Amino acid sequence: MKPLTALELLAPAGNAEIGMAALDHGADAVYIGAPRFSARSAAGNAVADIERLIRYAHLFYAKVYVALNTILTDAEIPEALALIHQVFQIGADGLILQDPGLLELDLPPIPLIASTQMHNSTPEKVKFLEDVGFNRVILARELSLSEISDIRRRTRVELEAFVHGALCVSYSGQCYMSQAVARRSGNRGVCAQPCRSRYDLVDGAGKTIQRDKYLLSLKDLNLLHAIPALVEAGVTSFKIEGRLKDIDYVKNITACYRNAIDQFLAHHTDYRRGSSGTVSFSFSPDPDRTFNRGYSSYFVHGANEKIASMDTPKSTGKCVGAISELGKDYFRIKGDDIHNGDGLCFFSSNRALTGFRINHVTEGRIFPSSMQGLSIGTMLHRNHDHAFARVLKKPSALRRIGLAMHFIQEKTGIRLEVRDEDGNEAVIRLDIPFEEARDPSRVRDQIQAQLSRIGDTPYQITGMTIDPKQPGFLPMSTINRLRRDALTALSGIRREHYPRRILPFVPNTVPYPEKNLDYHANVLNEHARRFYARHGSRIHEPAFETLADPLGKIVMTTRYCIRRQLDACLREHRSHPSLREPLSLKDAQHRFRLHFDCDRCRMRIVLEEKGNP
């Protein structure tokens, strides 16, 4: 019989506590930053904390992947290698890498995961990564379903795809704008996020087309609706972005995708969950009720929607309705219930995002901290849901592993056999003489009740048998001891039997798809240079971070197109008045020229002028 295909819900862990909350809310795996060298330098974690998270995850047969996905200098290589050996020793299930120079080292046999920072956007690149020894590839966010399907047809490596969260406007690993303008490299984990800044769009005649807009800031990704299509395309790991997000966000969004994947599994018996246990929630998950900039499906269905959030890079939350009545110090709306402490926001007449707090609500009258700018018809959004946040601050989910119990009483003693949903078994025996009971049925009920008191253990009883049907008398303390010992033994056996994958890395000479590589290859150390040489490529330009002068260089390559966003696509809106080329983005200190590759539907941003940082 063909084994079932596991579908993995992968959630972010900014720290161990958030990671454990993600597991409680249904994640099959979490990813967490190493102490150093992760693409979110502000989300590094001590090895001891990662080990604590691993121990918790493995009880549920869930995985923990450690991100060490920046490019490295030669001086950093020894420390990075030592960290890799440490995270392997504590039981990590995979290592997320960007720098191929690490593959020139003596790595432990840990599964290797190619970070999306490696620019994994073509079948040729993904096939190379598979052939060179990566166990999994994290796909570029920009791919459509048909492009993912093409990669799946031409490879066998595990495919992981982002399904939710903030979007980088540039292809990951190919963005150099932060380094160019602030000397903070995104490929080194310290991106200054210039894509979330204001710019003017200026045409070739010097005319300002858009003024002071967030022209590179994208909405957030939301692919809740696309889980079945992504599975069909070949994705088996569904990744939520957000190692810098708070615990409330991670709880809510993880629960949303747990429900979506479980709904798919309920109707597709050839797939299974990627870990053990079932989850129940004390709230109704809703992606609109936590941080979001508005949602987009990005390019998964092709380039057929507006994906930028040009008026603000901040969270707008959920639309709650328009003001229907305005008083001196209150208003009413027709829409969702508003609560004391909520944060609401709206766009002013000049499209500036303005926010205020709700002081109190009385009989439908809503009293805000400020009435400035409000009028009848103003559309309001709730970007802080106070009641929802209060629910999420408390324990909001239970995850339990299914367990069957078989209690047996014999002449010379008793034993309890427990078997979990993964087939692990534990047996505890106690030598206690058989004593006749005055009321065997009452004793049976007492045994069943005591065995069922599993408390805060990670188990739930799915079946129980008691033999004989009329058991003899037993002290309740004895039954409790039997249960505790059996569950403790089972937890130890589960960890002992955890199916950890050990995959030794063996270097080879598979040819790289490109022969001549410039700074886009992100080569910052001699090990990376040797890696590409061994695979038949020549580095004729080192990493962007080493360049003395970035002027004239492409600092961002995007599938997002400002022309398309403004309904001025040269391919689809030929009747639209043309924007005079060349188009440029300007801020107070920089000018960036825009180059449009309409044949491939790509936009490139070139640094043209640069002031003092």
Coordinates of C-alpha atoms in Angstrom, one line a residue:
M1 CA 0.0 0.0 0.0
K2 CA 1.3 3.5 -0.9
P3 CA 2.1 5.5 2.2
L4 CA 0.1 8.5 2.9
T5 CA 1.6 11.9 2.0
A6 CA 2.2 14.1 5.0
L7 CA 1.1 17.7 4.8
E8 CA 3.0 20.1 7.1
L9 CA 1.7 23.3 8.6
L10 CA 4.9 25.3 9.4
A11 CA 4.7 28.2 11.8
P12 CA 7.2 30.9 12.9
A13 CA 8.8 30.9 16.3
G14 CA 10.3 34.2 17.3
N15 CA 11.2 32.5 20.5
A16 CA 10.6 29.2 22.3
E17 CA 7.4 30.3 24.0
I18 CA 5.9 31.5 20.7
G19 CA 7.0 28.2 19.1
M20 CA 5.3 26.1 21.7
A21 CA 2.1 28.2 21.3
A22 CA 2.3 27.5 17.6
L23 CA 2.5 23.8 18.3
D24 CA -0.4 24.0 20.7
H25 CA -2.5 25.7 18.0
G26 CA -1.8 23.0 15.4
A27 CA 1.6 23.5 13.8
D28 CA 3.2 20.4 12.5
A29 CA 6.6 22.1 12.5
V30 CA 8.1 25.5 13.5
Y31 CA 11.2 27.4 12.4
I32 CA 13.3 29.4 14.7
G33 CA 16.4 31.6 14.3
A34 CA 19.8 30.3 15.4
P35 CA 21.7 32.5 18.0
R36 CA 23.3 34.2 15.0
F37 CA 23.3 34.4 11.2
S38 CA 19.5 34.1 10.6
A39 CA 17.7 36.4 8.1
R40 CA 15.9 38.0 11.1
S41 CA 18.8 39.1 13.3
A42 CA 16.4 40.4 15.9
A43 CA 14.9 37.0 16.3
G44 CA 18.0 35.0 17.3
N45 CA 17.6 32.4 20.1
A46 CA 19.9 30.8 22.6
V47 CA 20.7 27.1 22.0
A48 CA 19.2 26.1 25.3
D49 CA 15.9 27.8 24.3
I50 CA 15.9 26.0 21.0
E51 CA 16.6 22.7 22.8
R52 CA 13.6 23.3 25.0
L53 CA 11.4 23.9 22.0
I54 CA 12.7 20.8 20.3
R55 CA 11.9 18.6 23.3
Y56 CA 8.3 20.0 23.4
A57 CA 7.8 19.6 19.7
H58 CA 9.1 16.0 19.5
L59 CA 6.6 14.8 22.0
F60 CA 4.0 15.6 19.3
Y61 CA 6.2 14.2 16.5
A62 CA 6.4 17.8 15.3
K63 CA 9.6 19.2 13.8
V64 CA 11.9 22.2 14.6
Y65 CA 13.9 23.8 11.8
V66 CA 16.7 26.2 12.6
A67 CA 17.3 29.2 10.4
L68 CA 20.9 30.0 9.7
N69 CA 20.1 31.7 6.4
T70 CA 22.4 34.7 5.9
I71 CA 25.5 35.0 3.7
L72 CA 28.7 34.8 5.8
T73 CA 32.1 36.4 5.8
D74 CA 35.2 34.2 5.9
A75 CA 35.7 35.2 9.6
E76 CA 32.2 34.0 10.5
I77 CA 32.4 30.6 8.9
P78 CA 34.0 28.8 12.0
E79 CA 31.3 30.1 14.3
A80 CA 28.5 29.2 11.9
L81 CA 29.9 25.6 11.6
A82 CA 30.1 25.3 15.4
L83 CA 26.4 26.4 15.7
I84 CA 25.4 23.9 13.1
H85 CA 26.9 21.1 15.0
Q86 CA 25.3 22.4 18.2
V87 CA 21.8 22.5 16.8
F88 CA 22.3 19.0 15.3
Q89 CA 23.3 17.7 18.7
I90 CA 20.2 19.1 20.4
G91 CA 18.0 17.4 17.9
A92 CA 17.0 19.9 15.3
D93 CA 15.2 18.4 12.3
G94 CA 16.5 20.6 9.6
L95 CA 18.8 23.5 8.8
I96 CA 17.7 26.4 6.7
L97 CA 20.6 27.8 4.7
Q98 CA 21.3 30.6 2.2
D99 CA 25.1 30.5 2.0
P100 CA 26.3 27.6 -0.2
G101 CA 29.8 28.0 1.2
L102 CA 28.6 26.0 4.2
L103 CA 28.3 23.0 1.9
E104 CA 32.1 23.0 1.6
L105 CA 32.4 22.2 5.3
D106 CA 32.2 19.1 7.4
L107 CA 28.5 19.2 8.1
P108 CA 26.7 16.9 10.5
P109 CA 24.0 14.6 8.9
I110 CA 21.2 17.1 9.3
P111 CA 18.6 17.6 6.5
L112 CA 19.4 20.7 4.6
I113 CA 16.7 23.2 3.5
A114 CA 17.3 25.8 0.8
S115 CA 16.2 29.2 2.0
T116 CA 13.9 31.2 -0.2
Q117 CA 16.9 33.7 0.0
M118 CA 18.6 31.4 -2.5
H119 CA 16.2 32.7 -5.2
N120 CA 14.4 29.4 -5.9
S121 CA 12.2 30.5 -8.8
T122 CA 13.0 28.1 -11.7
P123 CA 12.9 24.4 -12.2
E124 CA 16.6 24.4 -13.2
K125 CA 17.6 26.0 -9.9
V126 CA 15.4 23.8 -7.7
K127 CA 16.7 20.7 -9.6
F128 CA 20.3 21.7 -8.9
L129 CA 19.5 22.2 -5.2
E130 CA 18.0 18.8 -5.1
D131 CA 20.9 17.2 -6.9
V132 CA 23.5 18.9 -4.8
G133 CA 22.0 17.5 -1.6
F134 CA 19.2 19.7 -0.2
N135 CA 16.3 17.7 1.3
R136 CA 13.8 20.6 0.9
V137 CA 13.5 23.8 -1.1
I138 CA 11.6 26.9 0.0
L139 CA 10.0 28.2 -3.1
A140 CA 10.1 31.9 -4.2
R141 CA 6.9 33.6 -3.2
E142 CA 6.3 35.0 -6.7
L143 CA 5.5 31.6 -8.3
S144 CA 2.2 30.8 -9.8
L145 CA 0.4 27.4 -9.4
S146 CA 1.4 26.4 -12.9
E147 CA 5.1 27.3 -12.2
I148 CA 5.1 25.3 -9.0
S149 CA 3.5 22.4 -10.9
D150 CA 6.3 22.6 -13.5
I151 CA 8.9 22.5 -10.7
R152 CA 7.2 19.5 -9.2
R153 CA 7.1 17.6 -12.5
R154 CA 10.9 18.1 -12.9
T155 CA 12.0 17.4 -9.3
R156 CA 11.3 15.1 -6.3
V157 CA 12.7 17.3 -3.5
E158 CA 10.2 18.5 -0.8
L159 CA 8.6 21.8 -1.7
E160 CA 7.8 24.4 0.9
A161 CA 5.7 27.5 0.0
F162 CA 4.8 30.6 1.9
V163 CA 1.0 30.9 2.4
H164 CA 0.6 33.8 4.8
G165 CA 2.2 37.0 6.1
A166 CA 4.3 39.9 5.0
L167 CA 5.6 40.0 1.4
C168 CA 9.0 41.2 0.3
V169 CA 8.5 43.2 -2.9
S170 CA 11.7 41.9 -4.4
Y171 CA 12.6 38.3 -5.2
S172 CA 14.2 37.1 -1.9
G173 CA 17.9 37.1 -1.9
Q174 CA 17.9 39.6 -4.8
C175 CA 17.2 42.8 -2.9
Y176 CA 20.1 45.1 -2.2
M177 CA 18.2 48.4 -1.6
S178 CA 18.7 48.3 2.1
Q179 CA 22.4 47.8 1.7
A180 CA 22.6 50.5 -0.9
V181 CA 20.8 53.2 1.1
A182 CA 21.5 52.3 4.7
R183 CA 24.4 49.8 4.6
R184 CA 22.1 47.3 6.3
S185 CA 22.1 44.1 4.2
G186 CA 18.9 42.0 3.9
N187 CA 21.1 39.1 3.0
R188 CA 22.9 39.6 6.3
G189 CA 19.7 39.7 8.4
V190 CA 19.5 43.5 9.1
C191 CA 17.1 44.8 6.4
A192 CA 16.1 48.4 7.0
Q193 CA 12.9 47.8 5.0
P194 CA 13.2 50.7 2.5
C195 CA 10.3 49.1 0.6
R196 CA 8.0 50.3 3.4
S197 CA 9.1 53.9 2.9
R198 CA 7.5 56.8 0.9
Y199 CA 8.5 57.7 -2.6
D200 CA 7.5 60.0 -5.4
L201 CA 7.0 58.5 -8.9
V202 CA 8.4 60.8 -11.5
D203 CA 8.2 60.5 -15.3
G204 CA 10.8 61.3 -17.9
A205 CA 9.7 64.9 -18.2
G206 CA 10.1 65.5 -14.5
K207 CA 6.3 65.3 -13.8
T208 CA 5.4 63.8 -10.5
I209 CA 2.8 61.0 -11.1
Q210 CA 2.5 59.9 -7.5
R211 CA 3.6 61.9 -4.5
D212 CA 4.7 60.7 -1.1
K213 CA 3.2 57.2 -1.6
Y214 CA 4.3 53.8 -0.3
L215 CA 4.9 52.6 -3.9
L216 CA 6.9 49.5 -3.0
S217 CA 4.8 48.4 0.0
L218 CA 2.7 45.3 -0.6
K219 CA -0.3 43.9 1.1
D220 CA 0.1 40.7 3.1
L221 CA -0.2 37.2 1.6
N222 CA -3.3 35.1 2.4
L223 CA -3.7 31.7 0.7
L224 CA -6.2 30.1 3.0
H225 CA -8.4 29.5 0.0
A226 CA -5.6 27.9 -2.1
I227 CA -4.5 25.0 0.1
P228 CA -6.1 22.3 -2.2
A229 CA -4.6 23.9 -5.3
L230 CA -1.2 24.1 -3.7
V231 CA -1.3 20.5 -2.7
E232 CA -2.3 19.5 -6.3
A233 CA 0.7 21.6 -7.5
G234 CA 3.1 19.6 -5.3
V235 CA 3.5 21.7 -2.2
T236 CA 3.6 19.6 1.1
S237 CA 4.8 22.3 3.6
F238 CA 2.7 25.4 4.1
K239 CA 4.7 28.2 5.7
I240 CA 3.4 31.1 7.7
E241 CA 5.8 34.1 7.7
G242 CA 6.3 36.0 10.9
R243 CA 9.3 35.4 13.2
L244 CA 9.0 39.0 14.3
K245 CA 5.2 38.7 15.0
D246 CA 3.8 38.5 18.5
I247 CA 2.3 35.4 20.1
D248 CA -1.3 36.5 19.5
Y249 CA -0.7 36.7 15.8
V250 CA 1.0 33.3 15.6
K251 CA -1.8 31.7 17.6
N252 CA -4.6 33.0 15.4
I253 CA -3.0 32.5 12.0
T254 CA -1.7 29.0 12.9
A255 CA -5.2 28.1 14.0
C256 CA -6.7 29.5 10.8
Y257 CA -4.4 27.3 8.6
R258 CA -4.8 24.3 10.9
N259 CA -8.6 24.4 10.2
A260 CA -8.0 24.9 6.5
I261 CA -5.6 21.9 6.2
D262 CA -7.8 19.7 8.4
Q263 CA -10.8 20.5 6.2
F264 CA -8.7 19.3 3.2
L265 CA -7.6 16.2 4.9
A266 CA -11.1 15.3 5.9
H267 CA -12.0 14.8 2.2
H268 CA -8.6 13.4 0.9
T269 CA -7.8 10.1 2.5
D270 CA -4.4 9.8 0.7
Y271 CA -3.0 12.6 2.8
R272 CA -2.3 12.8 6.5
R273 CA -1.2 15.4 9.1
G274 CA 2.5 16.0 9.5
S275 CA 2.4 15.4 13.3
S276 CA 0.4 13.8 16.1
G277 CA -2.6 14.9 18.1
T278 CA -5.7 16.9 17.5
V279 CA -6.3 20.5 18.5
S280 CA -9.3 22.3 19.9
F281 CA -9.6 26.1 20.2
S282 CA -11.3 28.4 22.7
F283 CA -11.9 31.0 20.0
S284 CA -12.9 31.3 16.4
P285 CA -9.7 31.9 14.3
D286 CA -10.0 34.9 11.9
P287 CA -7.1 36.3 9.9
D288 CA -8.7 39.7 9.7
R289 CA -8.6 40.2 13.5
T290 CA -4.8 40.3 13.8
F291 CA -2.1 42.3 12.1
N292 CA -2.6 42.7 8.3
R293 CA -2.1 45.3 5.6
G294 CA -5.0 44.0 3.6
Y295 CA -4.6 40.7 1.8
S296 CA -3.5 39.5 -1.6
S297 CA -3.0 36.0 -3.2
Y298 CA 0.1 37.6 -4.8
F299 CA 0.9 35.7 -8.0
V300 CA -0.3 32.2 -7.2
H301 CA -3.2 32.7 -9.6
G302 CA -1.2 34.9 -12.0
A303 CA -0.9 38.7 -12.2
N304 CA -4.6 39.5 -11.9
E305 CA -5.0 41.7 -8.8
K306 CA -3.7 44.8 -7.2
I307 CA -1.2 43.8 -4.6
A308 CA 0.3 47.1 -3.3
S309 CA -0.7 49.0 -0.1
M310 CA 0.3 52.4 -1.4
D311 CA -1.4 54.5 1.2
T312 CA 0.1 52.9 4.3
P313 CA 2.5 50.1 5.3
K314 CA 0.7 49.7 8.7
S315 CA -1.9 47.3 9.7
T316 CA -5.5 48.3 8.8
G317 CA -7.1 45.2 10.3
K318 CA -10.8 44.4 9.6
C319 CA -13.4 46.7 8.0
V320 CA -16.1 47.2 10.6
G321 CA -18.4 49.6 8.8
A322 CA -19.2 53.2 7.9
I323 CA -20.2 55.9 10.4
S324 CA -24.0 56.3 10.2
E325 CA -24.5 58.9 12.9
L326 CA -22.3 61.6 14.4
G327 CA -22.7 63.4 17.7
K328 CA -20.6 65.9 19.6
D329 CA -18.3 63.3 21.1
Y330 CA -19.6 60.0 19.8
F331 CA -20.6 58.2 16.6
R332 CA -22.6 55.1 15.6
I333 CA -21.8 52.6 12.9
K334 CA -23.7 49.8 11.2
G335 CA -21.4 46.8 11.4
D336 CA -19.4 44.7 13.8
D337 CA -19.7 45.2 17.6
I338 CA -17.2 47.7 18.9
H339 CA -15.7 47.3 22.4
N340 CA -14.0 49.4 25.0
G341 CA -10.3 49.6 24.2
D342 CA -10.6 48.8 20.5
G343 CA -8.3 50.6 18.1
L344 CA -10.0 52.0 15.0
C345 CA -8.5 53.7 11.9
F346 CA -9.6 55.3 8.7
F347 CA -8.2 57.0 5.6
S348 CA -8.5 60.8 5.6
S349 CA -9.5 62.8 2.6
N350 CA -5.8 62.9 1.5
R351 CA -5.5 59.1 2.1
A352 CA -3.5 59.4 5.3
L353 CA -4.1 56.6 7.8
T354 CA -5.5 58.0 11.0
G355 CA -6.2 56.1 14.2
F356 CA -7.9 56.4 17.6
R357 CA -8.8 54.4 20.6
I358 CA -12.3 53.7 21.8
N359 CA -12.8 55.0 25.3
H360 CA -16.2 53.4 25.9
V361 CA -19.3 52.2 24.2
T362 CA -22.8 52.9 25.6
E363 CA -26.0 51.7 24.0
G364 CA -24.5 51.7 20.5
R365 CA -22.9 55.1 21.0
I366 CA -19.2 54.9 20.5
F367 CA -17.0 57.4 22.3
P368 CA -13.5 57.7 20.7
S369 CA -10.3 59.3 22.1
S370 CA -10.6 61.8 19.1
M371 CA -13.3 62.9 16.8
Q372 CA -11.0 64.7 14.4
G373 CA -11.5 63.9 10.8
L374 CA -14.7 61.8 11.3
S375 CA -17.8 62.4 9.3
I376 CA -20.9 60.4 8.3
G377 CA -19.9 57.8 5.8
T378 CA -16.3 57.5 7.0
M379 CA -15.3 53.8 6.6
L380 CA -13.7 52.5 9.7
H381 CA -11.3 49.6 10.2
R382 CA -10.4 47.9 13.5
N383 CA -6.7 47.4 13.7
H384 CA -6.7 46.4 17.4
D385 CA -9.4 44.1 18.5
H386 CA -9.3 44.4 22.3
A387 CA -11.8 41.5 23.1
F388 CA -10.0 39.2 20.7
A389 CA -6.6 40.1 22.1
R390 CA -7.8 39.3 25.6
V391 CA -9.0 35.8 24.6
L392 CA -5.6 35.1 22.9
K393 CA -3.7 36.3 26.0
K394 CA -5.1 33.3 27.9
P395 CA -4.6 29.6 27.1
S396 CA -6.6 29.3 23.9
A397 CA -5.9 25.8 22.5
L398 CA -5.5 22.2 23.7
R399 CA -3.5 19.7 21.8
R400 CA -3.9 16.1 22.7
I401 CA -2.5 12.8 21.5
G402 CA -5.0 10.0 21.1
L403 CA -4.6 7.1 23.6
A404 CA -6.2 3.7 24.2
M405 CA -6.0 2.1 27.7
H406 CA -6.4 -1.5 28.6
F407 CA -6.6 -2.2 32.4
I408 CA -6.2 -5.8 33.5
Q409 CA -6.6 -7.2 37.0
E410 CA -5.3 -10.8 37.7
K411 CA -4.9 -12.9 40.8
T412 CA -1.5 -11.6 41.7
G413 CA -1.6 -8.0 40.4
I414 CA -2.7 -5.4 38.0
R415 CA -1.3 -3.9 34.9
L416 CA -2.1 -1.0 32.6
E417 CA -1.4 -1.1 28.9
V418 CA -1.5 2.2 27.0
R419 CA -1.1 2.6 23.2
D420 CA -1.0 6.0 21.5
E421 CA -2.2 6.9 18.0
D422 CA 1.3 6.3 16.6
G423 CA 1.5 2.8 17.8
N424 CA 3.8 3.4 20.8
E425 CA 3.1 1.2 23.8
A426 CA 3.9 1.3 27.5
V427 CA 2.9 -1.3 30.2
I428 CA 3.1 -0.8 33.9
R429 CA 2.6 -3.7 36.4
L430 CA 1.9 -3.6 40.1
D431 CA 1.9 -6.7 42.3
I432 CA -1.3 -6.3 44.3
P433 CA -3.4 -9.3 45.5
F434 CA -6.9 -9.7 44.2
E435 CA -9.6 -8.7 46.7
E436 CA -13.3 -9.3 46.1
A437 CA -15.4 -6.2 46.0
R438 CA -18.7 -5.8 47.7
D439 CA -20.0 -3.8 44.7
P440 CA -17.9 -4.7 41.6
S441 CA -19.9 -2.4 39.2
R442 CA -19.1 0.6 41.5
V443 CA -15.4 -0.4 41.6
R444 CA -15.4 -0.6 37.8
D445 CA -16.8 2.9 37.6
Q446 CA -14.2 4.2 40.0
I447 CA -11.3 2.6 38.1
Q448 CA -12.6 4.1 34.9
A449 CA -13.0 7.5 36.4
Q450 CA -9.5 7.5 38.0
L451 CA -7.9 6.3 34.8
S452 CA -9.6 9.0 32.9
R453 CA -8.1 11.8 35.0
I454 CA -5.3 12.6 32.6
G455 CA -5.2 16.3 33.7
D456 CA -2.7 18.5 31.9
T457 CA -0.9 15.6 30.2
P458 CA -0.7 15.8 26.4
Y459 CA -3.1 12.9 26.0
Q460 CA -6.8 12.2 25.4
I461 CA -8.4 8.9 25.9
T462 CA -10.0 7.5 22.8
G463 CA -10.8 4.1 24.1
M464 CA -10.7 2.1 27.4
T465 CA -11.2 -1.5 28.4
I466 CA -11.3 -3.0 31.9
D467 CA -10.9 -6.7 32.6
P468 CA -12.5 -8.5 34.2
K469 CA -15.9 -6.9 34.0
Q470 CA -16.3 -7.2 37.7
P471 CA -12.9 -6.2 39.1
G472 CA -11.9 -6.5 42.7
F473 CA -11.3 -3.7 45.2
L474 CA -8.4 -1.3 44.6
P475 CA -7.3 1.8 46.5
M476 CA -7.8 4.9 44.3
S477 CA -4.2 6.0 45.1
T478 CA -3.0 2.8 43.4
I479 CA -4.9 3.4 40.3
N480 CA -3.7 7.0 40.1
R481 CA -0.1 5.8 40.5
L482 CA -0.6 3.2 37.8
R483 CA -2.0 5.9 35.4
R484 CA 0.8 8.4 36.1
D485 CA 3.6 5.8 35.7
A486 CA 2.1 4.6 32.4
L487 CA 1.7 8.0 30.9
T488 CA 5.2 9.1 32.0
A489 CA 6.6 5.9 30.5
L490 CA 4.7 6.5 27.3
S491 CA 6.1 10.0 26.9
G492 CA 9.6 8.7 27.3
I493 CA 9.0 6.0 24.7
R494 CA 7.5 8.6 22.3
R495 CA 10.6 10.7 22.5
E496 CA 12.8 7.6 22.2
H497 CA 11.0 6.5 19.1
Y498 CA 10.8 10.0 17.5
P499 CA 11.4 9.4 13.8
R500 CA 14.3 11.8 13.3
R501 CA 15.9 11.8 9.8
I502 CA 19.6 11.5 9.6
L503 CA 20.9 12.6 6.1
P504 CA 24.6 12.7 5.6
F505 CA 25.7 15.4 3.1
V506 CA 28.0 14.1 0.3
P507 CA 29.6 16.8 -1.9
N508 CA 29.4 16.3 -5.7
T509 CA 30.1 18.2 -8.9
V510 CA 26.6 18.6 -10.4
P511 CA 26.8 21.5 -12.8
Y512 CA 25.2 24.8 -11.7
P513 CA 22.7 26.1 -14.3
E514 CA 24.7 29.4 -14.9
K515 CA 28.3 29.6 -15.8
N516 CA 29.2 33.3 -15.1
L517 CA 27.9 34.8 -11.9
D518 CA 27.8 38.4 -10.7
Y519 CA 26.9 40.0 -7.4
H520 CA 23.4 38.4 -7.6
A521 CA 25.0 35.1 -6.5
N522 CA 25.8 36.7 -3.1
V523 CA 29.3 35.3 -2.8
L524 CA 30.8 36.8 0.3
N525 CA 33.4 34.1 1.3
E526 CA 36.0 31.9 -0.3
H527 CA 34.0 28.7 0.6
A528 CA 31.1 29.9 -1.5
R529 CA 33.5 30.8 -4.3
R530 CA 34.9 27.2 -4.1
F531 CA 31.4 25.8 -4.1
Y532 CA 30.5 27.4 -7.4
A533 CA 33.9 26.6 -8.9
R534 CA 33.3 22.9 -8.0
H535 CA 30.0 23.1 -9.8
G536 CA 31.4 24.6 -12.9
S537 CA 30.7 28.3 -12.5
R538 CA 32.9 31.4 -12.3
I539 CA 32.4 34.3 -10.0
H540 CA 33.4 37.5 -11.7
E541 CA 31.8 39.8 -9.2
P542 CA 31.6 39.3 -5.4
A543 CA 28.6 40.0 -3.2
F544 CA 26.9 43.4 -3.4
E545 CA 27.9 44.0 0.2
T546 CA 31.6 44.3 -0.9
L547 CA 31.0 46.8 -3.7
A548 CA 32.6 50.2 -3.2
D549 CA 30.0 52.1 -5.4
P550 CA 26.5 50.8 -5.8
L551 CA 25.4 53.5 -8.3
G552 CA 24.1 52.0 -11.5
K553 CA 23.5 48.6 -10.0
I554 CA 20.1 46.8 -9.9
V555 CA 19.1 46.9 -6.3
M556 CA 15.8 45.1 -6.6
T557 CA 14.1 42.7 -9.0
T558 CA 10.4 42.3 -8.7
R559 CA 7.4 40.6 -10.3
Y560 CA 5.4 43.4 -8.9
C561 CA 5.0 46.2 -11.4
I562 CA 4.2 49.8 -10.6
R563 CA 2.8 50.3 -14.1
R564 CA 0.3 47.4 -13.6
Q565 CA -0.6 48.8 -10.1
L566 CA -1.5 52.2 -11.8
D567 CA -3.4 50.5 -14.7
A568 CA -0.7 51.5 -17.1
C569 CA 0.6 48.1 -18.1
L570 CA 2.2 48.3 -21.5
R571 CA 0.8 44.9 -22.4
E572 CA -2.7 45.1 -21.1
H573 CA -3.7 48.7 -21.2
R574 CA -2.4 49.9 -24.6
S575 CA -5.2 52.5 -24.8
H576 CA -4.2 54.0 -21.5
P577 CA -2.2 57.3 -21.7
S578 CA 1.4 56.2 -21.6
L579 CA 3.6 57.3 -18.7
R580 CA 6.6 58.9 -20.2
E581 CA 9.8 56.9 -19.8
P582 CA 12.1 56.7 -17.9
L583 CA 10.1 56.4 -14.7
S584 CA 11.9 57.0 -11.4
L585 CA 11.3 56.7 -7.7
K586 CA 12.6 59.5 -5.5
D587 CA 13.0 60.1 -1.8
A588 CA 14.8 62.8 0.0
Q589 CA 18.3 61.4 -0.8
H590 CA 17.9 58.9 -3.6
R591 CA 16.7 58.4 -7.2
F592 CA 15.9 54.9 -8.5
R593 CA 15.3 54.3 -12.2
L594 CA 12.7 51.8 -13.1
H595 CA 13.3 49.3 -15.9
F596 CA 10.4 47.3 -17.2
D597 CA 11.0 43.9 -18.8
C598 CA 7.6 43.4 -20.3
D599 CA 8.4 40.2 -22.1
R600 CA 9.1 38.5 -18.7
C601 CA 6.8 40.7 -16.7
R602 CA 9.6 41.9 -14.3
M603 CA 10.5 45.3 -12.9
R604 CA 14.1 46.2 -12.0
I605 CA 15.1 49.1 -9.8
V606 CA 18.4 50.7 -10.4
L607 CA 20.1 53.1 -8.0
E608 CA 20.7 56.3 -10.0
E609 CA 21.5 59.0 -7.4
K610 CA 22.6 58.6 -3.8
G611 CA 22.9 61.2 -1.1
N612 CA 24.7 60.9 2.2
P613 CA 23.4 58.2 4.5

